[in-house]
């Protein structure tokens, strides 16, 4: 796959995949030239197939437009390798980031609290990060955070939601409460899932457990 050059005027309506057209990747300053990486389109289509409607808010940027919006000097948007996207259900943004990591996006930036979007790109070397309220970022090793008894937060809540959706109950055979607090009931449900998946039954959700979920 390679980066291709398109014309907004001549190619704007051209379909690149089942659900994406050239014009969706245009620079928002109205420039006619558009750079688009074929791999980016392919991976975005996989995201679209899983999560439904995906809107591209920013893809290719000219140097002038990238500077205007405060993009970094070596932004992947300049080379047609990146897209900032929103999905139909903001509650699924963390899961979408996990899926993006899983299918091969090398650059993934998650903002599920402030402006609520994903940055996705096809750079060569891995770069995963999350956004702060002021727009700055901090690096993370993975969006598949290891969680266990005592853990709290959105990753735990997502784990609970997945287990509940799959039909796993708490120790009293009641529906698992999805409160983002990893207690004994979450551990009980997780161990049952791990046992069924022939995983190490340790009650800890690490990369191997997440991949099965």
Coordinates of C-alpha atoms in Angstrom, one line a residue:
X1 CA 0.0 0.0 0.0
X2 CA 1.1 3.6 -0.6
X3 CA 0.2 7.2 -0.2
X4 CA -1.6 8.5 -3.3
X5 CA -2.3 12.1 -4.5
X6 CA -5.8 13.2 -5.4
X7 CA -7.6 16.3 -6.6
X8 CA -10.5 17.6 -4.6
X9 CA -12.1 19.0 -7.7
X10 CA -11.6 16.0 -10.0
X11 CA -11.6 13.1 -7.5
X12 CA -13.7 14.3 -4.5
X13 CA -16.6 12.0 -5.2
X14 CA -14.5 9.0 -5.8
X15 CA -15.0 6.0 -3.5
X16 CA -11.9 4.7 -1.7
X17 CA -13.7 2.0 0.1
X18 CA -17.3 0.9 0.9
X19 CA -17.9 3.9 3.2
X20 CA -15.2 6.5 2.5
X21 CA -14.7 9.0 -0.3
X22 CA -11.8 11.2 -1.3
X23 CA -13.4 14.4 -0.2
X24 CA -13.6 13.2 3.4
X25 CA -9.8 13.3 3.6
X26 CA -9.4 16.9 2.3
X27 CA -7.5 19.6 4.0
X28 CA -10.0 22.0 5.7
X29 CA -8.4 25.1 4.1
X30 CA -9.9 24.2 0.7
X31 CA -6.7 23.1 -1.0
X32 CA -7.2 21.0 -4.1
X33 CA -4.4 18.5 -3.4
X34 CA -5.2 15.6 -1.1
X35 CA -2.7 13.0 0.1
X36 CA -4.2 9.7 1.3
X37 CA -2.6 6.5 2.6
X38 CA -4.3 3.4 1.2
X39 CA -3.6 1.5 4.5
X40 CA -5.2 4.3 6.5
X41 CA -8.4 3.9 4.4
X42 CA -8.3 0.1 4.8
X43 CA -8.0 0.3 8.6
X44 CA -10.6 3.0 8.9
X45 CA -13.0 0.8 7.0
X46 CA -12.5 -2.0 9.5
X47 CA -13.3 0.6 12.2
X48 CA -16.4 1.6 10.3
X49 CA -17.5 -2.0 10.0
X50 CA -17.3 -2.6 13.7
X51 CA -18.5 0.7 15.2
X52 CA -20.8 2.1 12.7
X53 CA -20.7 5.7 11.4
X54 CA -17.3 7.3 11.6
X55 CA -16.9 11.0 10.8
X56 CA -13.5 12.3 9.8
X57 CA -12.9 15.8 11.3
X58 CA -9.3 16.2 10.1
X59 CA -7.2 14.0 7.7
X60 CA -4.7 15.5 5.2
X61 CA -3.5 19.0 6.1
X62 CA -1.4 21.4 4.1
X63 CA 1.5 22.9 6.0
X64 CA -0.2 26.2 6.3
X65 CA -3.4 24.7 7.7
X66 CA -1.5 22.4 10.1
X67 CA 0.3 25.5 11.5
X68 CA -3.0 27.4 11.8
X69 CA -4.7 24.7 13.9
X70 CA -1.6 24.2 16.1
X71 CA -0.5 20.9 14.7
X72 CA 3.0 19.7 15.5
X73 CA 5.7 20.3 12.9
X74 CA 6.1 16.7 11.9
X75 CA 2.3 15.9 12.1
X76 CA 1.3 12.7 10.3
X77 CA -1.5 14.7 8.8
X78 CA 1.0 16.4 6.6
X79 CA 1.8 13.2 4.8
X80 CA -1.7 11.8 4.4
X81 CA -1.1 9.2 7.1
X82 CA -3.6 10.4 9.8
X83 CA -7.2 11.0 10.5
X84 CA -9.0 12.4 13.5
X85 CA -12.3 10.8 13.8
X86 CA -15.5 10.6 15.9
X87 CA -17.8 7.6 16.3
X88 CA -21.5 7.4 16.8
X89 CA -21.3 6.3 20.5
X90 CA -18.8 8.2 22.6
X91 CA -19.1 5.6 25.3
X92 CA -17.3 3.2 22.9
X93 CA -14.2 5.4 22.4
X94 CA -12.0 3.4 24.7
X95 CA -13.1 0.2 23.0
X96 CA -12.4 1.8 19.6
X97 CA -8.9 2.7 20.7
X98 CA -8.3 -0.9 21.8
X99 CA -9.6 -2.1 18.5
X100 CA -7.4 0.4 16.6
X101 CA -4.4 -0.9 18.4
X102 CA -5.4 -4.5 17.7
X103 CA -5.9 -4.1 14.0
X104 CA -2.6 -2.4 13.4
X105 CA -2.8 1.4 13.7
X106 CA 0.7 2.5 14.9
X107 CA -0.5 5.9 16.1
X108 CA -3.5 6.1 18.3
X109 CA -4.5 9.1 20.4
X110 CA -7.6 8.8 22.6
X111 CA -9.7 11.7 23.9
X112 CA -12.7 10.2 25.5
X113 CA -13.3 13.0 28.1
X114 CA -12.9 16.4 26.5
X115 CA -13.4 16.8 22.8
X116 CA -14.2 13.1 22.4
X117 CA -12.3 11.9 19.3
X118 CA -9.6 9.4 18.2
X119 CA -6.4 10.3 16.4
X120 CA -5.4 7.4 14.1
X121 CA -2.4 7.1 11.9
X122 CA -0.2 4.7 10.1
X123 CA 3.3 5.9 11.1
X124 CA 6.1 3.3 11.2
X125 CA 6.8 3.3 14.9
X126 CA 4.3 2.8 17.7
X127 CA 3.0 5.9 19.4
X128 CA -0.1 5.6 21.7
X129 CA -1.2 8.5 23.8
X130 CA -4.1 10.2 25.6
X131 CA -5.2 13.8 25.6
X132 CA -5.4 16.2 28.6
X133 CA -8.0 19.0 28.8
X134 CA -5.5 21.6 27.5
X135 CA -4.8 19.6 24.4
X136 CA -1.4 18.3 25.4
X137 CA -0.8 14.5 25.5
X138 CA 0.9 11.8 27.5
X139 CA 2.1 8.5 26.3
X140 CA 0.6 5.1 27.2
X141 CA 2.1 1.7 26.5
X142 CA -1.2 0.2 25.5
X143 CA -5.0 0.8 25.7
X144 CA -5.3 -2.7 27.1
X145 CA -4.5 -1.8 30.6
X146 CA -3.9 -4.7 33.1
X147 CA -6.6 -4.5 35.8
X148 CA -7.2 -6.6 38.9
X149 CA -8.9 -6.5 42.3
X150 CA -8.5 -3.0 43.7
X151 CA -8.3 -1.3 40.2
X152 CA -10.7 1.5 39.4
X153 CA -11.6 3.5 36.3
X154 CA -13.0 3.3 32.8
X155 CA -10.9 0.2 31.8
X156 CA -12.6 -1.7 34.7
X157 CA -16.0 -0.5 33.7
X158 CA -15.4 -1.6 30.1
X159 CA -14.2 -5.0 31.3
X160 CA -17.4 -5.4 33.5
X161 CA -19.6 -4.4 30.5
X162 CA -18.0 -6.9 28.3
X163 CA -18.3 -9.7 30.9
X164 CA -21.9 -8.8 31.5
X165 CA -22.7 -8.7 27.8
X166 CA -21.2 -12.2 27.5
X167 CA -23.6 -13.4 30.2
X168 CA -21.1 -13.8 33.1
X169 CA -22.7 -13.3 36.6
X170 CA -21.4 -12.3 40.0
X171 CA -20.9 -14.8 42.8
X172 CA -24.6 -14.6 43.7
X173 CA -25.6 -15.4 40.2
X174 CA -26.8 -11.8 39.6
X175 CA -26.0 -9.4 36.8
X176 CA -22.6 -7.9 37.2
X177 CA -22.6 -4.3 38.3
X178 CA -20.7 -2.1 35.9
X179 CA -19.4 0.6 38.3
X180 CA -15.7 0.8 37.4
X181 CA -14.6 -0.8 40.7
X182 CA -12.8 -4.1 40.4
X183 CA -14.0 -6.1 43.4
X184 CA -14.6 -9.8 44.3
X185 CA -17.6 -10.1 42.0
X186 CA -15.7 -8.8 39.0
X187 CA -12.9 -11.2 39.8
X188 CA -15.4 -14.1 40.1
X189 CA -16.9 -13.3 36.7
X190 CA -13.5 -12.8 35.1
X191 CA -12.2 -16.1 36.4
X192 CA -15.1 -18.0 34.9
X193 CA -14.5 -16.3 31.6
X194 CA -10.8 -17.1 31.7
X195 CA -11.5 -20.7 32.6
X196 CA -13.9 -21.0 29.6
X197 CA -11.3 -19.5 27.3
X198 CA -8.5 -21.8 28.6
X199 CA -6.6 -18.9 29.9
X200 CA -4.6 -18.7 33.2
X201 CA -7.4 -18.4 35.8
X202 CA -5.8 -15.7 37.9
X203 CA -8.6 -13.0 37.9
X204 CA -6.2 -10.5 36.3
X205 CA -7.2 -8.9 33.0
X206 CA -4.0 -8.5 31.0
X207 CA -3.3 -8.4 27.2
X208 CA -4.2 -12.1 26.6
X209 CA -7.5 -11.8 28.4
X210 CA -8.4 -8.6 26.7
X211 CA -7.6 -10.2 23.3
X212 CA -10.2 -12.9 24.0
X213 CA -12.8 -10.4 25.1

